[in-house]
Coordinates of N, CA and C in Angstrom, one line a residue:
Chain K
E1 N 0.9 -1.2 0.0 CA 0.0 0.0 0.0 C 0.9 1.2 0.0
A2 N 0.7 2.1 -1.0 CA 1.5 3.3 -1.0 C 1.1 4.3 0.1
G3 N 2.1 5.0 0.6 CA 1.9 5.9 1.7 C 1.4 7.3 1.2
V4 N 1.5 8.3 2.1 CA 1.1 9.6 1.7 C 2.3 10.2 0.9
A5 N 2.0 10.8 -0.2 CA 3.0 11.4 -1.1 C 2.9 12.9 -1.0
Q6 N 4.1 13.6 -1.0 CA 4.2 15.0 -0.9 C 5.2 15.5 -1.9
S7 N 5.0 16.7 -2.5 CA 6.0 17.3 -3.3 C 5.9 18.8 -3.2
P8 N 7.0 19.6 -3.4 CA 8.3 19.1 -3.5 C 8.8 18.7 -2.1
R9 N 10.0 18.1 -2.0 CA 10.5 17.8 -0.7 C 11.2 19.0 0.0
Y10 N 11.8 19.8 -0.8 CA 12.5 21.0 -0.3 C 12.1 22.2 -1.2
K11 N 12.0 23.4 -0.6 CA 11.8 24.6 -1.3 C 12.4 25.8 -0.6
I12 N 13.1 26.6 -1.4 CA 13.7 27.8 -0.8 C 13.2 29.0 -1.6
I13 N 12.6 30.0 -0.9 CA 12.0 31.1 -1.6 C 12.5 32.4 -0.8
E14 N 12.2 33.5 -1.4 CA 12.5 34.8 -0.7 C 11.2 35.3 -0.1
K15 N 11.3 36.1 0.9 CA 10.0 36.6 1.6 C 9.3 37.4 0.5
R16 N 8.0 37.3 0.7 CA 7.0 38.0 -0.2 C 6.7 37.2 -1.4
Q17 N 7.5 36.1 -1.7 CA 7.1 35.2 -2.8 C 6.0 34.3 -2.4
S18 N 5.4 33.6 -3.4 CA 4.4 32.6 -3.1 C 5.0 31.2 -3.4
V19 N 4.3 30.2 -2.7 CA 4.7 28.8 -2.9 C 3.5 27.9 -2.7
A20 N 3.6 26.8 -3.3 CA 2.5 25.8 -3.2 C 3.1 24.4 -3.0
F21 N 2.4 23.6 -2.1 CA 2.7 22.3 -1.8 C 1.6 21.4 -2.2
W22 N 2.0 20.1 -2.6 CA 1.0 19.2 -3.1 C 1.0 17.9 -2.2
C23 N -0.2 17.3 -2.0 CA -0.3 16.1 -1.2 C -1.2 15.1 -1.8
N24 N -0.8 13.9 -1.9 CA -1.7 12.8 -2.3 C -1.9 11.8 -1.2
P25 N -3.0 11.7 -0.6 CA -3.2 10.8 0.6 C -3.2 9.3 0.2
I26 N -3.3 8.5 1.2 CA -3.4 7.1 1.0 C -4.8 6.8 0.4
S27 N -4.8 5.9 -0.6 CA -6.0 5.7 -1.4 C -7.2 5.2 -0.4
G28 N -8.3 5.9 -0.6 CA -9.5 5.5 0.2 C -9.6 6.3 1.5
H29 N -8.6 7.1 1.8 CA -8.7 7.9 3.1 C -9.5 9.1 2.8
A30 N -10.5 9.3 3.7 CA -11.5 10.4 3.5 C -10.9 11.7 4.1
T31 N -10.1 11.6 5.1 CA -9.7 12.8 5.9 C -8.2 13.1 5.6
L32 N -8.0 14.4 5.3 CA -6.7 14.8 5.0 C -6.3 16.0 5.9
Y33 N -5.1 16.1 6.3 CA -4.6 17.1 7.2 C -3.4 17.8 6.7
W34 N -3.2 19.1 7.0 CA -2.0 19.8 6.8 C -1.5 20.3 8.1
Y35 N -0.2 20.0 8.4 CA 0.4 20.4 9.7 C 1.6 21.3 9.3
Q36 N 1.9 22.2 10.3 CA 3.2 22.9 10.2 C 4.1 22.5 11.4
Q37 N 5.3 22.2 11.1 CA 6.2 21.8 12.2 C 7.4 22.7 12.1
I38 N 7.5 23.6 13.1 CA 8.6 24.5 13.3 C 9.7 23.8 14.0
L39 N 11.0 24.1 13.7 CA 12.1 23.4 14.2 C 12.1 23.3 15.7
G40 N 12.2 22.1 16.3 CA 12.2 22.0 17.7 C 10.8 21.8 18.4
Q41 N 9.8 21.8 17.6 CA 8.4 21.7 18.1 C 7.7 20.5 17.5
G42 N 6.6 20.2 18.1 CA 5.7 19.2 17.5 C 4.9 19.8 16.4
P43 N 4.4 19.0 15.5 CA 3.5 19.5 14.4 C 2.2 20.1 14.9
K44 N 1.8 21.2 14.2 CA 0.6 21.9 14.6 C -0.4 21.8 13.4
L45 N -1.6 21.5 13.7 CA -2.6 21.3 12.7 C -3.0 22.7 12.1
L46 N -2.9 22.8 10.7 CA -3.3 24.0 10.0 C -4.8 23.8 9.5
I47 N -5.1 22.7 8.9 CA -6.4 22.5 8.3 C -6.7 21.1 8.2
Q48 N -8.0 20.7 8.3 CA -8.4 19.3 8.2 C -9.6 19.3 7.2
F49 N -9.5 18.4 6.2 CA -10.6 18.2 5.3 C -11.2 16.8 5.5
Q50 N -12.5 16.7 5.4 CA -13.2 15.5 5.3 C -13.8 15.4 3.9
N51 N -13.3 14.5 3.1 CA -13.6 14.5 1.6 C -13.2 15.8 1.1
N52 N -14.0 16.6 0.5 CA -13.6 17.9 0.0 C -14.1 19.1 0.8
G53 N -14.6 18.8 2.0 CA -15.1 19.9 2.8 C -14.1 20.1 4.0
V54 N -14.0 21.4 4.4 CA -13.2 21.8 5.5 C -13.9 21.5 6.8
V55 N -13.2 20.8 7.7 CA -13.7 20.4 9.0 C -13.2 21.4 10.1
D56 N -11.9 21.8 9.9 CA -11.2 22.7 10.9 C -10.1 23.4 10.2
D57 N -10.2 24.8 10.3 CA -9.2 25.6 9.8 C -8.9 26.7 10.7
S58 N -9.2 26.5 12.0 CA -9.1 27.5 13.0 C -7.6 28.0 13.2
Q59 N -6.6 27.2 12.9 CA -5.2 27.7 13.1 C -4.5 28.0 11.8
L60 N -5.3 28.1 10.7 CA -4.7 28.5 9.4 C -4.7 30.0 9.3
P61 N -3.5 30.6 9.1 CA -3.5 32.1 8.9 C -4.1 32.5 7.6
K62 N -5.3 32.8 7.6 CA -6.1 32.9 6.3 C -5.7 34.1 5.5
D63 N -5.0 35.1 6.1 CA -4.6 36.2 5.3 C -3.5 35.8 4.3
R64 N -2.8 34.7 4.5 CA -1.7 34.4 3.6 C -1.7 32.9 3.2
F65 N -2.4 32.1 3.9 CA -2.4 30.6 3.7 C -3.8 30.3 3.1
S66 N -3.8 29.3 2.1 CA -5.0 28.8 1.6 C -4.8 27.3 1.2
A67 N -5.9 26.6 1.3 CA -5.7 25.1 0.9 C -7.0 24.7 0.3
E68 N -6.9 23.7 -0.6 CA -8.1 23.2 -1.3 C -7.9 21.7 -1.5
R69 N -9.0 21.0 -1.6 CA -9.1 19.6 -1.9 C -10.3 19.4 -2.8
L70 N -10.1 19.8 -4.1 CA -11.3 19.9 -4.9 C -12.1 18.6 -5.2
K71 N -11.4 17.5 -5.4 CA -12.1 16.3 -5.8 C -12.1 15.3 -4.7
G72 N -11.8 15.8 -3.5 CA -11.8 14.9 -2.3 C -10.6 13.9 -2.3
V73 N -9.6 14.1 -3.1 CA -8.4 13.3 -3.1 C -7.1 14.1 -2.8
D74 N -6.5 14.6 -3.9 CA -5.3 15.4 -3.7 C -5.6 16.7 -3.1
S75 N -4.6 17.4 -2.5 CA -4.8 18.7 -1.9 C -3.5 19.5 -2.2
T76 N -3.8 20.8 -2.2 CA -2.7 21.8 -2.3 C -2.8 22.8 -1.2
L77 N -1.6 23.2 -0.6 CA -1.5 24.2 0.4 C -0.7 25.4 -0.2
K78 N -1.2 26.6 -0.2 CA -0.5 27.7 -0.8 C -0.2 28.8 0.3
I79 N 1.0 29.4 0.2 CA 1.3 30.5 1.0 C 1.6 31.7 0.1
Q80 N 0.9 32.8 0.3 CA 1.1 34.0 -0.5 C 0.7 35.3 0.2
P81 N 1.6 36.2 0.5 CA 3.1 36.1 0.4 C 3.7 35.4 1.6
A82 N 4.9 34.8 1.4 CA 5.6 34.2 2.5 C 6.3 35.1 3.4
K83 N 6.4 34.8 4.6 CA 7.1 35.5 5.6 C 8.3 34.7 6.2
L84 N 9.3 35.3 6.8 CA 10.4 34.6 7.3 C 9.9 33.5 8.3
E85 N 8.9 33.8 9.1 CA 8.4 32.9 10.2 C 7.7 31.7 9.6
D86 N 7.5 31.7 8.3 CA 6.8 30.5 7.7 C 7.8 29.4 7.4
S87 N 9.1 29.6 7.6 CA 10.1 28.6 7.5 C 9.8 27.4 8.4
A88 N 9.6 26.2 7.9 CA 9.1 25.1 8.7 C 9.0 23.9 7.7
V89 N 8.7 22.8 8.3 CA 8.3 21.6 7.5 C 6.8 21.5 7.5
Y90 N 6.3 21.3 6.3 CA 4.8 21.2 6.1 C 4.5 19.7 5.8
L91 N 3.7 19.2 6.8 CA 3.4 17.8 6.7 C 2.0 17.5 6.3
C92 N 1.8 16.6 5.5 CA 0.4 16.2 5.1 C 0.2 14.8 5.7
A93 N -1.0 14.6 6.2 CA -1.4 13.3 6.8 C -2.8 12.9 6.3
S94 N -3.1 11.6 6.4 CA -4.4 11.2 6.1 C -4.9 10.1 7.0
S95 N -6.2 10.0 7.1 CA -6.8 8.9 8.0 C -8.0 8.4 7.3
L96 N -8.4 7.2 7.6 CA -9.5 6.5 6.9 C -10.8 7.2 7.1
G97 N -11.1 7.6 8.4 CA -12.4 8.3 8.6 C -12.2 9.6 9.4
T98 N -12.6 9.5 10.6 CA -12.6 10.7 11.4 C -11.3 11.0 12.0
G99 N -11.2 12.1 12.8 CA -10.0 12.5 13.5 C -9.6 11.5 14.6
L100 N -10.5 10.6 14.9 CA -10.1 9.6 15.9 C -9.3 8.4 15.4
D101 N -9.3 8.3 14.0 CA -8.6 7.2 13.4 C -7.1 7.5 13.4
T102 N -6.3 6.5 13.2 CA -4.8 6.6 13.1 C -4.5 7.5 11.9
Q103 N -3.6 8.5 12.1 CA -3.2 9.3 11.1 C -1.8 8.9 10.5
Y104 N -1.7 8.9 9.2 CA -0.4 8.5 8.6 C 0.2 9.7 7.9
F105 N 1.5 9.9 8.1 CA 2.1 11.1 7.6 C 2.9 10.9 6.4
G106 N 3.0 11.9 5.5 CA 3.9 12.0 4.4 C 5.3 12.4 4.9
P107 N 6.2 12.5 3.9 CA 7.6 12.8 4.3 C 7.8 14.3 4.5
G108 N 6.9 15.1 4.2 CA 7.0 16.6 4.5 C 7.7 17.4 3.4
T109 N 7.4 18.7 3.4 CA 8.1 19.6 2.5 C 8.8 20.6 3.4
R110 N 10.1 20.7 3.3 CA 10.9 21.6 4.1 C 11.0 23.0 3.4
L111 N 10.4 24.0 4.0 CA 10.4 25.3 3.4 C 11.3 26.2 4.1
T112 N 12.2 26.9 3.3 CA 13.1 27.9 3.9 C 12.7 29.2 3.2
V113 N 12.4 30.3 4.0 CA 12.1 31.6 3.5 C 13.2 32.5 3.9
L114 N 13.9 33.1 2.8 CA 15.0 34.0 3.1 C 14.7 35.5 3.0
Chain N
G1 N -7.1 24.5 25.2 CA -7.1 23.2 24.6 C -6.3 22.3 25.5
I2 N -6.2 21.0 25.1 CA -5.5 20.0 25.9 C -4.0 20.2 25.8
Q3 N -3.3 20.0 26.9 CA -1.9 20.2 27.0 C -1.2 18.8 27.0
V4 N -0.1 18.7 26.3 CA 0.7 17.4 26.3 C 2.1 17.7 26.7
E5 N 2.6 17.1 27.7 CA 3.9 17.2 28.2 C 4.7 15.9 28.1
Q6 N 5.9 16.0 27.5 CA 6.7 14.8 27.4 C 8.0 15.0 28.2
S7 N 8.5 13.9 28.7 CA 9.7 13.9 29.5 C 10.5 12.6 29.4
P8 N 11.8 12.6 29.5 CA 12.6 13.9 29.5 C 12.7 14.5 28.1
P9 N 13.1 15.7 28.0 CA 13.2 16.4 26.7 C 14.3 15.7 25.8
D10 N 15.4 15.3 26.5 CA 16.5 14.7 25.7 C 17.0 13.4 26.5
L11 N 17.4 12.5 25.7 CA 17.9 11.2 26.3 C 19.0 10.7 25.5
I12 N 20.1 10.3 26.2 CA 21.3 9.7 25.5 C 21.5 8.3 26.1
L13 N 21.5 7.3 25.2 CA 21.7 5.9 25.7 C 22.9 5.3 25.0
Q14 N 23.4 4.3 25.7 CA 24.4 3.4 25.0 C 23.6 2.3 24.4
E15 N 24.1 1.9 23.2 CA 23.4 0.8 22.5 C 23.2 -0.4 23.4
G16 N 22.0 -1.0 23.4 CA 21.7 -2.1 24.3 C 20.9 -1.8 25.5
A17 N 20.9 -0.5 25.9 CA 20.2 0.0 27.1 C 18.7 0.0 26.9
N18 N 18.0 0.1 28.0 CA 16.5 0.2 28.0 C 16.2 1.6 28.4
S19 N 15.0 2.1 28.0 CA 14.5 3.4 28.3 C 13.0 3.5 28.4
T20 N 12.6 4.5 29.2 CA 11.1 4.8 29.3 C 10.9 6.2 29.0
L21 N 10.0 6.5 28.1 CA 9.6 7.8 27.7 C 8.2 8.1 28.2
R22 N 8.0 9.3 28.8 CA 6.7 9.6 29.4 C 5.9 10.7 28.7
C23 N 4.6 10.5 28.7 CA 3.7 11.5 28.1 C 2.6 11.8 29.1
N24 N 2.4 13.0 29.6 CA 1.3 13.4 30.4 C 0.4 14.3 29.6
F25 N -0.9 14.2 29.9 CA -1.9 15.0 29.2 C -2.9 15.5 30.2
S26 N -3.5 16.7 29.8 CA -4.2 17.5 30.8 C -5.7 17.2 30.9
D27 N -6.2 16.4 30.0 CA -7.7 16.1 30.0 C -7.9 14.8 29.4
S28 N -9.2 14.3 29.4 CA -9.6 13.0 28.9 C -9.3 13.0 27.4
V29 N -8.8 11.9 26.9 CA -8.5 11.8 25.5 C -9.3 10.6 24.8
N30 N -9.6 10.8 23.5 CA -10.2 9.7 22.8 C -9.2 8.9 22.0
N31 N -8.0 9.4 21.8 CA -7.0 8.8 20.9 C -5.7 9.2 21.4
L32 N -4.7 8.3 21.4 CA -3.3 8.6 21.8 C -2.4 7.9 20.8
Q33 N -1.5 8.6 20.2 CA -0.6 7.9 19.3 C 0.8 8.3 19.7
W34 N 1.7 7.3 19.5 CA 3.2 7.5 19.6 C 3.8 7.5 18.2
F35 N 4.6 8.5 17.9 CA 5.3 8.5 16.6 C 6.8 8.6 16.9
H36 N 7.6 8.1 15.9 CA 9.0 8.3 15.8 C 9.3 9.1 14.6
Q37 N 10.0 10.2 14.8 CA 10.4 11.0 13.7 C 11.9 10.8 13.4
N38 N 12.2 10.2 12.3 CA 13.6 9.8 12.0 C 14.4 11.0 11.6
P39 N 15.7 10.9 11.5 CA 16.5 12.1 11.2 C 16.2 12.7 9.8
W40 N 15.5 12.0 9.0 CA 15.1 12.6 7.7 C 13.7 13.3 7.8
G41 N 13.1 13.3 9.0 CA 11.9 14.0 9.2 C 10.6 13.2 9.0
Q42 N 10.7 12.0 8.6 CA 9.5 11.2 8.4 C 8.9 10.8 9.8
L43 N 7.6 11.0 9.9 CA 6.9 10.6 11.1 C 6.4 9.2 10.9
I44 N 6.8 8.2 11.8 CA 6.4 6.9 11.7 C 5.4 6.5 12.8
N45 N 4.3 5.9 12.5 CA 3.4 5.5 13.6 C 4.0 4.3 14.4
L46 N 4.0 4.5 15.7 CA 4.5 3.4 16.5 C 3.3 2.6 17.1
F47 N 2.4 3.4 17.8 CA 1.3 2.8 18.5 C 0.1 3.8 18.4
Y48 N -1.1 3.1 18.3 CA -2.4 3.8 18.5 C -2.9 3.2 19.8
I49 N -2.9 4.0 20.9 CA -3.1 3.4 22.2 C -3.8 4.3 23.2
P50 N -5.1 4.5 23.0 CA -5.9 5.3 23.9 C -6.0 4.8 25.3
S51 N -5.8 3.5 25.5 CA -5.8 2.8 26.8 C -5.1 1.5 26.7
G52 N -4.7 0.9 27.8 CA -4.1 -0.4 27.8 C -2.6 -0.5 27.4
T53 N -2.2 -1.7 27.1 CA -0.8 -2.0 26.8 C -0.7 -2.7 25.4
K54 N 0.3 -2.3 24.6 CA 0.6 -3.0 23.4 C 2.1 -3.2 23.2
Q55 N 2.4 -4.2 22.5 CA 3.8 -4.5 22.3 C 4.1 -4.7 20.8
N56 N 5.2 -4.3 20.3 CA 5.6 -4.5 18.9 C 7.1 -4.7 18.9
G57 N 7.6 -5.9 19.0 CA 9.0 -6.2 19.0 C 9.7 -5.6 20.3
R58 N 10.7 -4.8 20.1 CA 11.4 -4.2 21.2 C 10.7 -3.0 21.9
L59 N 9.6 -2.6 21.2 CA 8.8 -1.4 21.8 C 7.5 -1.9 22.4
S60 N 7.2 -1.2 23.5 CA 5.9 -1.4 24.0 C 5.4 -0.1 24.6
A61 N 4.0 0.0 24.8 CA 3.5 1.2 25.3 C 2.3 0.9 26.2
T62 N 2.2 1.7 27.2 CA 1.1 1.6 28.2 C 0.4 2.9 28.3
T63 N -0.9 3.0 28.3 CA -1.6 4.2 28.5 C -2.6 4.0 29.7
V64 N -2.5 4.8 30.7 CA -3.4 4.8 31.9 C -4.3 6.0 31.7
A65 N -5.4 5.9 31.1 CA -6.2 7.0 30.7 C -6.8 7.7 32.0
T66 N -7.1 6.9 33.0 CA -7.7 7.5 34.2 C -6.7 8.4 34.9
E67 N -5.4 8.1 34.7 CA -4.4 9.0 35.4 C -3.7 9.9 34.4
R68 N -4.1 9.9 33.1 CA -3.7 10.8 32.1 C -2.2 10.8 31.8
Y69 N -1.7 9.5 31.6 CA -0.3 9.4 31.1 C -0.2 8.2 30.3
S70 N 0.9 8.2 29.5 CA 1.3 7.1 28.7 C 2.8 6.9 28.7
L71 N 3.2 5.7 28.6 CA 4.7 5.4 28.7 C 5.0 4.6 27.4
L72 N 6.2 4.9 26.9 CA 6.8 4.2 25.8 C 8.1 3.5 26.3
Y73 N 8.1 2.2 26.1 CA 9.3 1.5 26.6 C 10.1 1.0 25.3
I74 N 11.4 1.3 25.4 CA 12.3 0.8 24.3 C 13.3 -0.1 25.0
S75 N 13.4 -1.3 24.6 CA 14.3 -2.3 25.2 C 15.4 -2.6 24.2
S76 N 16.6 -2.9 24.7 CA 17.8 -3.2 23.9 C 17.9 -2.2 22.7
S77 N 18.1 -1.0 23.1 CA 18.1 0.1 22.1 C 19.2 -0.1 21.0
Q78 N 18.9 0.4 19.8 CA 19.8 0.3 18.7 C 20.0 1.7 18.1
T79 N 21.1 1.9 17.4 CA 21.4 3.3 16.9 C 20.2 3.7 16.0
T80 N 19.5 2.8 15.3 CA 18.4 3.2 14.4 C 17.2 3.7 15.2
D81 N 17.2 3.5 16.5 CA 16.1 4.1 17.3 C 16.3 5.6 17.6
S82 N 17.4 6.1 17.2 CA 17.7 7.6 17.4 C 16.6 8.4 16.6
G83 N 16.3 9.6 17.2 CA 15.3 10.4 16.5 C 14.5 11.1 17.6
V84 N 13.4 11.6 17.2 CA 12.5 12.3 18.1 C 11.2 11.5 18.3
Y85 N 10.8 11.3 19.5 CA 9.6 10.5 19.8 C 8.5 11.5 20.2
F86 N 7.4 11.5 19.5 CA 6.2 12.3 19.8 C 5.1 11.5 20.4
C87 N 4.4 12.1 21.3 CA 3.1 11.7 21.8 C 2.1 12.7 21.3
A88 N 1.0 12.2 20.8 CA -0.1 13.1 20.3 C -1.4 12.5 20.8
V89 N -2.3 13.4 21.2 CA -3.6 13.0 21.7 C -4.7 13.8 21.0
T90 N -5.9 13.1 21.0 CA -7.1 13.8 20.5 C -8.1 13.9 21.6
G91 N -8.4 15.1 21.9 CA -9.4 15.3 23.0 C -10.8 15.6 22.5
A92 N -11.6 16.3 23.2 CA -13.0 16.5 22.8 C -13.1 17.2 21.5
N93 N -12.1 18.0 21.1 CA -12.3 18.8 19.9 C -11.8 18.0 18.7
S94 N -11.5 16.7 18.9 CA -11.1 15.8 17.8 C -9.9 16.2 17.0
K95 N -9.1 17.1 17.6 CA -7.9 17.6 16.9 C -6.7 16.9 17.6
L96 N -5.8 16.4 16.7 CA -4.6 15.8 17.2 C -3.6 16.8 17.7
T97 N -3.3 16.8 19.0 CA -2.3 17.7 19.6 C -1.1 17.0 20.0
F98 N 0.1 17.5 19.6 CA 1.4 16.9 19.8 C 2.1 17.5 21.0
G99 N 2.9 16.7 21.7 CA 3.8 17.2 22.6 C 5.0 17.8 21.9
K100 N 6.0 18.3 22.7 CA 7.2 18.9 22.1 C 8.2 17.8 21.6
G101 N 8.0 16.6 22.0 CA 8.9 15.5 21.6 C 10.0 15.2 22.6
I102 N 10.6 14.0 22.5 CA 11.8 13.6 23.2 C 12.8 13.2 22.2
T103 N 14.0 13.9 22.3 CA 15.1 13.6 21.4 C 15.9 12.5 22.0
L104 N 16.0 11.3 21.3 CA 16.8 10.2 21.7 C 18.0 10.0 20.9
S105 N 19.1 9.9 21.5 CA 20.4 9.6 20.8 C 20.9 8.3 21.3
V106 N 21.1 7.3 20.5 CA 21.6 6.0 20.9 C 23.0 5.9 20.3
R107 N 24.0 5.7 21.2 CA 25.4 5.7 20.8 C 25.9 4.3 20.7
P108 N 26.7 4.0 19.6 CA 27.2 2.6 19.4 C 28.3 2.3 20.5

């Protein structure tokens, strides 16, 4: 069974530029999550989708971050414009059903904002 | 929201030694997971353990939900066990909340 796929693995941009990350969850998983992990900390949930609907985006900085999951499968997370403090690893995870199910994580995208 | 505290923050072991990692949480939980983040950043599921005890090879975990803690045991540690161990819980808001992690270094 293929795991959660993410791309790119690394990205370096300058502040005020825009960037987008892509995630393909495990086949059949209804719930998809985007997390931000700052160096030295645990991952923090940014947004949770159930199929193609948003369940929780309370910690998503909506003035600069956006995410979509149009067909209930793949998802993209965008930052526009980026700030220095957005430097982090962005992790995508998926689970079969609700947030109570085991979550499986992708390899992450390491973003550096200069 | 729910608070998750892990201890100790850092741990250095000689290969072959045993260790116990602790996770305390501030409220009732519906889900508790232990993860290992390897040096390349990949988060690997170790256990889904909202209560009780589970074992998988050299690793085992126990969660005492009524006392709001979980323990991860590593026996006969190997250098490949190095990395960061995270405890994460889901409370009433159904959101997975992570602790700050425990950095384990196993020396040959």
